[in-house]
Short mmCIF file of C-alpha atoms and ligand atoms in Angstrom, two decimals:
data_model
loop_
_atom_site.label_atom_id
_atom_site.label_comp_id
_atom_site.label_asym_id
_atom_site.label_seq_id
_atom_site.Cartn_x
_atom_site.Cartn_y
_atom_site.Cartn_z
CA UNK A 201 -74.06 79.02 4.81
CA UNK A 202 -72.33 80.46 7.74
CA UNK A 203 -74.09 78.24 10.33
CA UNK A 204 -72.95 75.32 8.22
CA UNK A 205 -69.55 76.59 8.66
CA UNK A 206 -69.72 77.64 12.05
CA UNK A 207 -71.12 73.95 12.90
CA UNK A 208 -68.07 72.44 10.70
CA UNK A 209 -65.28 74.23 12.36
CA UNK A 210 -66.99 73.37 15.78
CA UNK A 211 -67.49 69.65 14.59
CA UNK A 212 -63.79 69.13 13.34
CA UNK A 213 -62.85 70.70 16.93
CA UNK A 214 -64.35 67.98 18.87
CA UNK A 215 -63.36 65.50 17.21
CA UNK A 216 -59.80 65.59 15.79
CA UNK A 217 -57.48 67.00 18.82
CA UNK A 218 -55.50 68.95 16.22
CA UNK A 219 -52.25 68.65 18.54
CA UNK A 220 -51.47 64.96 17.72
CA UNK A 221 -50.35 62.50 14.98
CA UNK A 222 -52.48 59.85 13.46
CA UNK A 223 -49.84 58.41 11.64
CA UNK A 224 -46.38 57.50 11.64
CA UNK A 225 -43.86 58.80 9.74
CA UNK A 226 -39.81 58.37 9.62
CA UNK A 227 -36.92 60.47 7.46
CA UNK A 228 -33.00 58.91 8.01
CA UNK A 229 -30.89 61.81 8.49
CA UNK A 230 -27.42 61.07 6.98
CA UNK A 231 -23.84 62.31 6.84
CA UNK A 232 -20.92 63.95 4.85
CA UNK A 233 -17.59 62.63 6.68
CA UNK A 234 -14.05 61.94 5.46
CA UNK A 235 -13.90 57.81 5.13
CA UNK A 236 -13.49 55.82 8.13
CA UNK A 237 -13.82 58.52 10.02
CA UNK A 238 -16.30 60.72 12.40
CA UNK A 239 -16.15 64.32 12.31
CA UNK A 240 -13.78 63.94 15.78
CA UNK A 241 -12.55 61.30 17.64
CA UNK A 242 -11.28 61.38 21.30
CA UNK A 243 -11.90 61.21 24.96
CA UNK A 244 -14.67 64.33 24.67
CA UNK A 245 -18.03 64.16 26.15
CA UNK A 246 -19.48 67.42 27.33
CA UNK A 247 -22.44 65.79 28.60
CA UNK A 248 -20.75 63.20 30.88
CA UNK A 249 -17.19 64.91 31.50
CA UNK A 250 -17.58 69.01 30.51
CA UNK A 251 -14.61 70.91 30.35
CA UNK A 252 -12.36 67.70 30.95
CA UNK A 253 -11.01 64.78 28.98
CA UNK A 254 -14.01 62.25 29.04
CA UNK A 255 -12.98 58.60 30.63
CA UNK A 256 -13.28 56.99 26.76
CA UNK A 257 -13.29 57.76 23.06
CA UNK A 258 -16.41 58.59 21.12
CA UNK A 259 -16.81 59.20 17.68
CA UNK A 260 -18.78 62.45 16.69
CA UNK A 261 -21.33 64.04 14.09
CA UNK A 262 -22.37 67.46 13.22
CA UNK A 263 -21.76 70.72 14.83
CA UNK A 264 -18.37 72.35 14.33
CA UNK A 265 -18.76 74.48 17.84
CA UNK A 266 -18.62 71.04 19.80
CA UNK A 267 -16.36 70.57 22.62
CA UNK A 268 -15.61 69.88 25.65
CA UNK A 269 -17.92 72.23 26.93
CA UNK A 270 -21.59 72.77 25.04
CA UNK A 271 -24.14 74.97 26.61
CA UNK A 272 -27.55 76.46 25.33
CA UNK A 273 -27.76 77.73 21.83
CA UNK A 274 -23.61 77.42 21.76
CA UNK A 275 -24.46 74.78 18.15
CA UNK A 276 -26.37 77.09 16.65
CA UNK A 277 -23.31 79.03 15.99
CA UNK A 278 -21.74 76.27 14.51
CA UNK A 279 -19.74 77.59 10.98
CA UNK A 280 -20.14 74.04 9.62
CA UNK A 281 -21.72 70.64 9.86
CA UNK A 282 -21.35 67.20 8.48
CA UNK A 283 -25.21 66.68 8.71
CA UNK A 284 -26.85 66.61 5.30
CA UNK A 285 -29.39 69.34 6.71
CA UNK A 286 -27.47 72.60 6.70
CA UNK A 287 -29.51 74.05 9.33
CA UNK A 288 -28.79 71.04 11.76
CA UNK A 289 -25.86 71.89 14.07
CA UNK A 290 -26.51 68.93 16.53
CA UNK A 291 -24.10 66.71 17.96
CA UNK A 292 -24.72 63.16 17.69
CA UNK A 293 -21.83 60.81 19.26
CA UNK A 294 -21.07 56.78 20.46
CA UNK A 295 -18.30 55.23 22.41
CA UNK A 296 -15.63 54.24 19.38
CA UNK A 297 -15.54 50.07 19.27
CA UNK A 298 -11.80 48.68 18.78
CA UNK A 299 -10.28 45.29 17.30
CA UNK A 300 -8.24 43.33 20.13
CA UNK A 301 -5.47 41.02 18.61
CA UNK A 302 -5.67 37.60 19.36
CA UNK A 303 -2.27 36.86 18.91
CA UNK A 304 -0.44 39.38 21.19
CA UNK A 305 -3.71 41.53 22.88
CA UNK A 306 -2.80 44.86 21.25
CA UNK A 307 -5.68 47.13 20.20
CA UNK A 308 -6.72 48.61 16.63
CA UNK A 309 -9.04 51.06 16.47
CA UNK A 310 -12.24 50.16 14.08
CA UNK A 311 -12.67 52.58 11.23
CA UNK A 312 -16.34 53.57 11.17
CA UNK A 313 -18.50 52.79 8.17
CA UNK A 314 -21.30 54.92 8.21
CA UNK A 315 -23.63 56.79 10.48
CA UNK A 316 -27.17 57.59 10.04
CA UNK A 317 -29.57 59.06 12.38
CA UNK A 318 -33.72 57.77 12.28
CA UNK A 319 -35.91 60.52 13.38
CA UNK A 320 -38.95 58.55 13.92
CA UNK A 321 -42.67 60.87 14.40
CA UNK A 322 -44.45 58.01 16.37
CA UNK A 323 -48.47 58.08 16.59
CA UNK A 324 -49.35 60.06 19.37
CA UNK A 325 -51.61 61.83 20.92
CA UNK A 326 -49.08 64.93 21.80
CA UNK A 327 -48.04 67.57 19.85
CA UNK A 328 -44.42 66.53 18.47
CA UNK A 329 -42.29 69.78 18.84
CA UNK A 330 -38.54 70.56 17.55
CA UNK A 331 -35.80 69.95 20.25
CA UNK A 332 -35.20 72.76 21.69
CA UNK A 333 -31.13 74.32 21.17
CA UNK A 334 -29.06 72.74 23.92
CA UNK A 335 -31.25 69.77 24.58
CA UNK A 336 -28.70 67.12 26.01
CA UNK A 337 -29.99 63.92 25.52
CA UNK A 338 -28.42 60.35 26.90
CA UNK A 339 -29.21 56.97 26.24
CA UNK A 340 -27.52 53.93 27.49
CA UNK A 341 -25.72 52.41 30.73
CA UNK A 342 -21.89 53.48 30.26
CA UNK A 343 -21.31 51.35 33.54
CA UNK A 344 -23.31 48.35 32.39
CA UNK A 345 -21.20 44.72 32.22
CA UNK A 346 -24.38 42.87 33.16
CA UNK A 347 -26.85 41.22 30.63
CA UNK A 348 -30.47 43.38 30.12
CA UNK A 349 -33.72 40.61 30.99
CA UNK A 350 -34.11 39.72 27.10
CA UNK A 351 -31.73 40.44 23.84
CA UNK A 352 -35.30 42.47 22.99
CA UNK A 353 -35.41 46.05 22.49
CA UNK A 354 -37.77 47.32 25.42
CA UNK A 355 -39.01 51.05 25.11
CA UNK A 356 -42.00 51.75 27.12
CA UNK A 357 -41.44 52.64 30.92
CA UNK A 358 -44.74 51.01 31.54
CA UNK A 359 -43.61 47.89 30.40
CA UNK A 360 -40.47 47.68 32.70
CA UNK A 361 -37.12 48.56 32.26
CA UNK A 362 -35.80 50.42 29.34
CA UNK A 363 -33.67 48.63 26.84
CA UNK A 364 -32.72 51.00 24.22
CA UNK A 365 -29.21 49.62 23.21
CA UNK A 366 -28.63 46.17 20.53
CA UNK A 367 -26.10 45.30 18.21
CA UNK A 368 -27.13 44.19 14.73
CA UNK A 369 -25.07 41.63 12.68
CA UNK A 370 -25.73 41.76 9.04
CA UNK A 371 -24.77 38.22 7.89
CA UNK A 372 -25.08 35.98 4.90
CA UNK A 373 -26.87 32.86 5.35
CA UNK A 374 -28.16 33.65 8.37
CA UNK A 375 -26.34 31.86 10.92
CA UNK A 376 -26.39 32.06 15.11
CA UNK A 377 -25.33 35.22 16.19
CA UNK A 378 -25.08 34.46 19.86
CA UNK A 379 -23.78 31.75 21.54
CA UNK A 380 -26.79 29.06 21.90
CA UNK A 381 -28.01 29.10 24.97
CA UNK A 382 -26.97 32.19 26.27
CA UNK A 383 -27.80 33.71 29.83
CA UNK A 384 -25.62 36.87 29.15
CA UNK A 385 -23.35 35.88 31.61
CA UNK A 386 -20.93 34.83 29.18
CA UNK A 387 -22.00 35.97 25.81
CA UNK A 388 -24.84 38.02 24.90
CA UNK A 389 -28.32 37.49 23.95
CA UNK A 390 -29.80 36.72 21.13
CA UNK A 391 -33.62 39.43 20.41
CA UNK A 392 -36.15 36.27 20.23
CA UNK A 393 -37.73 38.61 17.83
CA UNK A 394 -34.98 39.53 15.49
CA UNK A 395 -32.26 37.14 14.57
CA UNK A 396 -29.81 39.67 13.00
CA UNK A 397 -29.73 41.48 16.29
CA UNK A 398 -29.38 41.15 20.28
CA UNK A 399 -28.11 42.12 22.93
CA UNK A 400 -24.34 42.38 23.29
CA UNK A 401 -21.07 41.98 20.74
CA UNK A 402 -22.26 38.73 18.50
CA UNK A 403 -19.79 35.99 18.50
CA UNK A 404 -19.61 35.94 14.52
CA UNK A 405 -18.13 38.26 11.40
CA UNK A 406 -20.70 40.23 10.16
CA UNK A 407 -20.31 39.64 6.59
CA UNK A 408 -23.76 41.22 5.31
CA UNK A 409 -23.28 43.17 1.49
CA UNK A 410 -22.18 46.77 2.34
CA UNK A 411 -23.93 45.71 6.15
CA UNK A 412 -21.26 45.34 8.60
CA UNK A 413 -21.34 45.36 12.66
CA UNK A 414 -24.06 47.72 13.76
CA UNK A 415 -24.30 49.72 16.77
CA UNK A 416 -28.00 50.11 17.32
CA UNK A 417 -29.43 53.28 20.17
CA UNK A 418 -32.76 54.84 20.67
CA UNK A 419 -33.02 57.87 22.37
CA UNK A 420 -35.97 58.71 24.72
CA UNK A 421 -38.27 61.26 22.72
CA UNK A 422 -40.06 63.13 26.04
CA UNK A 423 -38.39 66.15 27.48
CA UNK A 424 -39.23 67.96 30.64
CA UNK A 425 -38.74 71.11 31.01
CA UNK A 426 -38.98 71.63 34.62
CA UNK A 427 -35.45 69.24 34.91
CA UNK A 428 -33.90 71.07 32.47
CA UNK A 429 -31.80 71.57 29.09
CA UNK A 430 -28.54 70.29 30.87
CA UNK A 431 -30.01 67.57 33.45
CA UNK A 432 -29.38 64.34 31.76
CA UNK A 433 -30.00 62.00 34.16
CA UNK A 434 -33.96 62.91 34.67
CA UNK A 435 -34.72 65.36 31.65
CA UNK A 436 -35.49 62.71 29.65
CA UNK A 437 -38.06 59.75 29.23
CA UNK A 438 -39.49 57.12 26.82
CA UNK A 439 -42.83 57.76 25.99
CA UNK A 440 -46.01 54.93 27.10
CA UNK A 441 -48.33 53.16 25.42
CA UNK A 442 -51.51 54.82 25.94
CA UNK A 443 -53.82 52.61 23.56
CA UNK A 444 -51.58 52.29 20.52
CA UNK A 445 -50.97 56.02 20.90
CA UNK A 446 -46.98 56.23 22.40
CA UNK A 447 -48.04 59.90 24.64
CA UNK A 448 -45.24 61.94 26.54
CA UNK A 449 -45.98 62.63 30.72
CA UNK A 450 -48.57 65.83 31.56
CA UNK A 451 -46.39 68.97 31.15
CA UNK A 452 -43.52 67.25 29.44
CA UNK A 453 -42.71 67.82 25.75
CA UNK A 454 -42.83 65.53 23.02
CA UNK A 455 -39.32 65.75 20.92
CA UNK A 456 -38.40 63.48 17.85
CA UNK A 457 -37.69 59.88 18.70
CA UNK A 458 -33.72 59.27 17.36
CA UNK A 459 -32.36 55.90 16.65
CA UNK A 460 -28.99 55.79 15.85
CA UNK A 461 -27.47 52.95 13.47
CA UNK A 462 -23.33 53.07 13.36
CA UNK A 463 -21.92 50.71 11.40
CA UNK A 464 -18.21 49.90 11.60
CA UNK A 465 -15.80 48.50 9.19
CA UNK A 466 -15.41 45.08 11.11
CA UNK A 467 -14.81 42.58 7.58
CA UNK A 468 -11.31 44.39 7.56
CA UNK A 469 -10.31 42.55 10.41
CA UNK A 470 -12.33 39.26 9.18
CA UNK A 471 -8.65 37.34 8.35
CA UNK A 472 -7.34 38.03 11.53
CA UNK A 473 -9.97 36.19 14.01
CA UNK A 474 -11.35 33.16 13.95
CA UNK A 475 -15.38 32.57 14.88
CA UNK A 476 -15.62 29.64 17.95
CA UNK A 477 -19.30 30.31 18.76
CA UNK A 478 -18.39 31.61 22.13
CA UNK A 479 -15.72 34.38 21.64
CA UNK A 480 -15.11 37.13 19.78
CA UNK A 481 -11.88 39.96 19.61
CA UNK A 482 -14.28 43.43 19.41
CA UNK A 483 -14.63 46.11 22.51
CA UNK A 484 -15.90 49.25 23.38
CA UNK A 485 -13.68 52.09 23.62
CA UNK A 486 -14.36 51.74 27.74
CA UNK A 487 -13.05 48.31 28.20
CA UNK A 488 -15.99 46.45 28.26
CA UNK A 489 -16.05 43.40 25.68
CA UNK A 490 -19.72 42.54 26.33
CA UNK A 491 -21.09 45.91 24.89
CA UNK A 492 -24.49 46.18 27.10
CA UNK A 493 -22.35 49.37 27.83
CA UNK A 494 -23.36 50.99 24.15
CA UNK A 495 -24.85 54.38 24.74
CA UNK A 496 -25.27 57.18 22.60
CA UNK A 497 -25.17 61.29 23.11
CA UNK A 498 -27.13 64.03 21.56
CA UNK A 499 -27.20 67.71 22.00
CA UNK A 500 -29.66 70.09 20.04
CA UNK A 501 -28.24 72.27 17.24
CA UNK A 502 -31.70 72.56 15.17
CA UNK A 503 -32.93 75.63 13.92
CA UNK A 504 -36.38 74.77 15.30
CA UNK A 505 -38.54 76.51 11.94
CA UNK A 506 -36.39 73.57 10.01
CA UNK A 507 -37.23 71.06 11.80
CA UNK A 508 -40.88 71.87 12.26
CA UNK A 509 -40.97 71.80 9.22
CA UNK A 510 -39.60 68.44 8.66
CA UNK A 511 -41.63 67.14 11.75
CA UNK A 512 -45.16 68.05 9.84
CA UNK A 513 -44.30 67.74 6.39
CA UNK A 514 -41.73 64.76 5.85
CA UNK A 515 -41.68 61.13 5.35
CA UNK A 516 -39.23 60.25 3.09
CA UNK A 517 -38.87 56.40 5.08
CA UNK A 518 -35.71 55.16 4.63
CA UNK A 519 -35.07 57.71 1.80
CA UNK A 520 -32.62 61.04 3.28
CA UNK A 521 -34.02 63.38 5.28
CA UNK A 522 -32.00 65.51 2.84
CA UNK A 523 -34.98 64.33 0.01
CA UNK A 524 -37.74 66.26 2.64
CA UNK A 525 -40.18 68.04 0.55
CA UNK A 526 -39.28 71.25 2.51
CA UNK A 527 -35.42 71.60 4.05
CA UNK A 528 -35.60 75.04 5.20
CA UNK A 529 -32.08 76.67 4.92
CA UNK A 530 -31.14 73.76 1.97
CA UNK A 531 -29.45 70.59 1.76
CA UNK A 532 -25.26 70.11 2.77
CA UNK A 533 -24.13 67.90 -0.13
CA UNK A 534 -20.53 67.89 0.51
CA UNK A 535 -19.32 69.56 3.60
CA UNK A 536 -17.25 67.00 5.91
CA UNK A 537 -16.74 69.72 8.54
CA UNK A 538 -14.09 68.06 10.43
CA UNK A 539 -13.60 68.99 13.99
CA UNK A 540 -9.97 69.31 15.52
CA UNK A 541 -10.21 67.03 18.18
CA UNK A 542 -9.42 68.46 21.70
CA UNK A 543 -8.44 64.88 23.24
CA UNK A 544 -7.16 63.15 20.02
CA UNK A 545 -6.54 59.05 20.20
CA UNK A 546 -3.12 57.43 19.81
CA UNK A 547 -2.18 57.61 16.13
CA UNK A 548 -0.24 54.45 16.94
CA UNK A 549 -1.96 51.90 14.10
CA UNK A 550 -1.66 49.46 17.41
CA UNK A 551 -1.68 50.54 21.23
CA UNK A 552 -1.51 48.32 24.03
CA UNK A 553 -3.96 50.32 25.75
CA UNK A 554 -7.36 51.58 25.13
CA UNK A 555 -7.45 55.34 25.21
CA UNK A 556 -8.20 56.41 28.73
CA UNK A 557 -6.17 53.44 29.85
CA UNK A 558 -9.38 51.48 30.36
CA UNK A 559 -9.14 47.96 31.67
CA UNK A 560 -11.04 45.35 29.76
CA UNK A 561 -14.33 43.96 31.58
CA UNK A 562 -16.84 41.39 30.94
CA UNK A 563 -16.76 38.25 29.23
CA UNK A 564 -13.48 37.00 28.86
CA UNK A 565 -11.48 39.59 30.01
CA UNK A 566 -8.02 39.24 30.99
CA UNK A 567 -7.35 36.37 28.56
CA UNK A 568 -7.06 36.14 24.96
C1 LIG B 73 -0.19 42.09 17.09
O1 LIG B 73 -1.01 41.33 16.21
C2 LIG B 73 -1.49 42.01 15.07
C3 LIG B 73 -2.38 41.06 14.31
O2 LIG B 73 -3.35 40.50 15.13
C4 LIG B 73 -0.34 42.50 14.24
O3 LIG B 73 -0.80 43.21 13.09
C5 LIG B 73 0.55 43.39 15.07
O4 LIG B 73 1.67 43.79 14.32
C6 LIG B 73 1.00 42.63 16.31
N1 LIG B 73 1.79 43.50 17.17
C7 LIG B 73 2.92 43.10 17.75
C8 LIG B 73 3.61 44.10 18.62
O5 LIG B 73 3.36 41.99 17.57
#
């Protein structure tokens, strides 16, 4: 009997490499905020611009301790959140997107709709471990008013550049979302693979049930530790295809894969533009009316036990995270936790100019 247990144990050690995952799983993280609203608003980024007034608005999730300066386990400490999980005291956050008049060129900021956050547990053959507190994660060119190669999402380094940024228009009937034709150059590109989406602001009103206009970001899921918590530009990377296993560099850590999906309330503005297949009166909150500048932010504020947890033991699909089988620390039904914002936007309902006095660039600009 205890040979035939000795050889088992031995057997199941060869051949199953504990460490990885076989199969994927997925859990949609969502949010208690105030309507139209974020937690905060303003020109804060304490990635990109710590301890100063960031260059453009974002719109923020989670943590209460965010500000213009985050550092190590600083979320942790966080008195509230607006994430569903209690115990997560992350920051999530997006450039803002804002409604141009075409009569007279004034701006109107666009309320959000909702936020949710995909944590995705790809097949791999690493060990998928929490974030750890103070991870700063960035995805996203802010500088970018040139089109990507494709409208195509594009995640694996070994397959070329990354493009982990689309926007996805909801629409009935399924028209054209991008001007036929495209090269980028002067409208964006439609994903050959997925109709509703591509890469750029579409050209139409996205008039899909409860589905408006859709920021879409994936995050890269492999950290190293040797760059660092706080090193943005190299701490991260997209994991490679390493025969339908997506596997994390040697010595680098394998984190959740977040995708980010912010929809804004864009039909409220439906009445006052017109659709001409080659124009349209949206922009980010840094000027640029193309959007291949869409990028998104995270820093870690998991309790790493609850999310360990949720890493090995959930898979709820698009069902809440906050329907996990095990949400250490419980589930956040109604707290909004709204942040005071430290860099507040106008409260003007129209401004003349974007917050941060950002010029328009791309497609179009200077004429409307
Ligand atoms: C600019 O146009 C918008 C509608 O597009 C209107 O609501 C707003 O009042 C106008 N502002 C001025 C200063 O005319």
């Amino acid at each position: 009997m205890m040979k035939i247990l000795t050889l088992y144990l031995a057997t199941c050690a060869a051949a199953a490499p504990l460490a990885g995952r076989a199969t994927r799983a997925f859990s949609v993280l969502r949010f208690n905020n105030v309507a139209d609203k974020f937690s905060t608003e303003g020109r804060m980024d304490p990635i990109i611009s710590p301890g100063a007034a960031s260059a453009h608005s974002h719109g923020v999730m989670g943590g209460s301790n965010f500000g213009l300066t985050v550092q190590g386990d600083q979320l942790l400490h966080s008195k509230c959140t607006n994430s569903m999980i209690k115990n997560d005291k992350s920051n999530y956050w997006v450039p803002g997107i804002w409604y141009q008049s075409p009569r007279n060129g004034t701006f109107k900021k666009v309320p959000l709709f909702y936020m949710q956050v995909y944590y995705f547990f790809d097949i791999t053959n690493d060990k998928v471990e929490p974030f750890p507190p103070g991870l700063k994660i960035v995805s996203g060119e802010a500088g970018k008013r040139t089109p990507p190669a494709t409208g195509s999402l594009q995640l694996d380094p070994s397959m070329g550049p990354i493009q982990a940024v689309q926007f996805t228009c909801p629409a009935q009937g399924d028209p054209d979302r991008y001007p036929k034709g495209s090269d980028g150059t002067r409208g964006g590109l439609a994903d050959p693979t997925n109709r509703g989406a591509g890469a750029g602001f579409p050209v139409i009103n996205c008039d899909g049930y409860a589905s408006p206009l859709r920021q879409d970001v994936h995050l890269p899921s492999c950290y190293n530790p040797a760059a660092g918590l706080d090193n943005h530009h190299s701490n991260m990377a997209f994991p490679s295809d390493n025969h339908g296993k997506l596997d994390c560099p040697a010595g680098w850590v394998h984190v959740p894969h977040l995708f980010y999906e912010v929809y804004y309330d864009t039909p409220r503005f439906a009445a006052d533009w017109r659709p001409d297949g080659r124009n349209q009166p949206f922009v980010l909150s840094d000027g640029d009316r193309t959007g291949y500048s869409l990028h998104a932010d995270f820093v870690s504020g998991w309790d790493a036990d609850t999310l360990r947890a949720i890493i090995n033991g959930c898979d709820t699909g698009s069902g809440g995270m906050d329907t996990c089988p095990t949400v250490i620390g419980g589930v956040n039904r109604d707290d909004k936790c709204v942040i005071d914002s430290v860099v507040p936007d106008p409260t003007d309902e129209w401004v003349n100019v974007l917050p941060g006095n950002n010029p328009l660039q791309g497609w179009g600009a200077g004429g409307y």
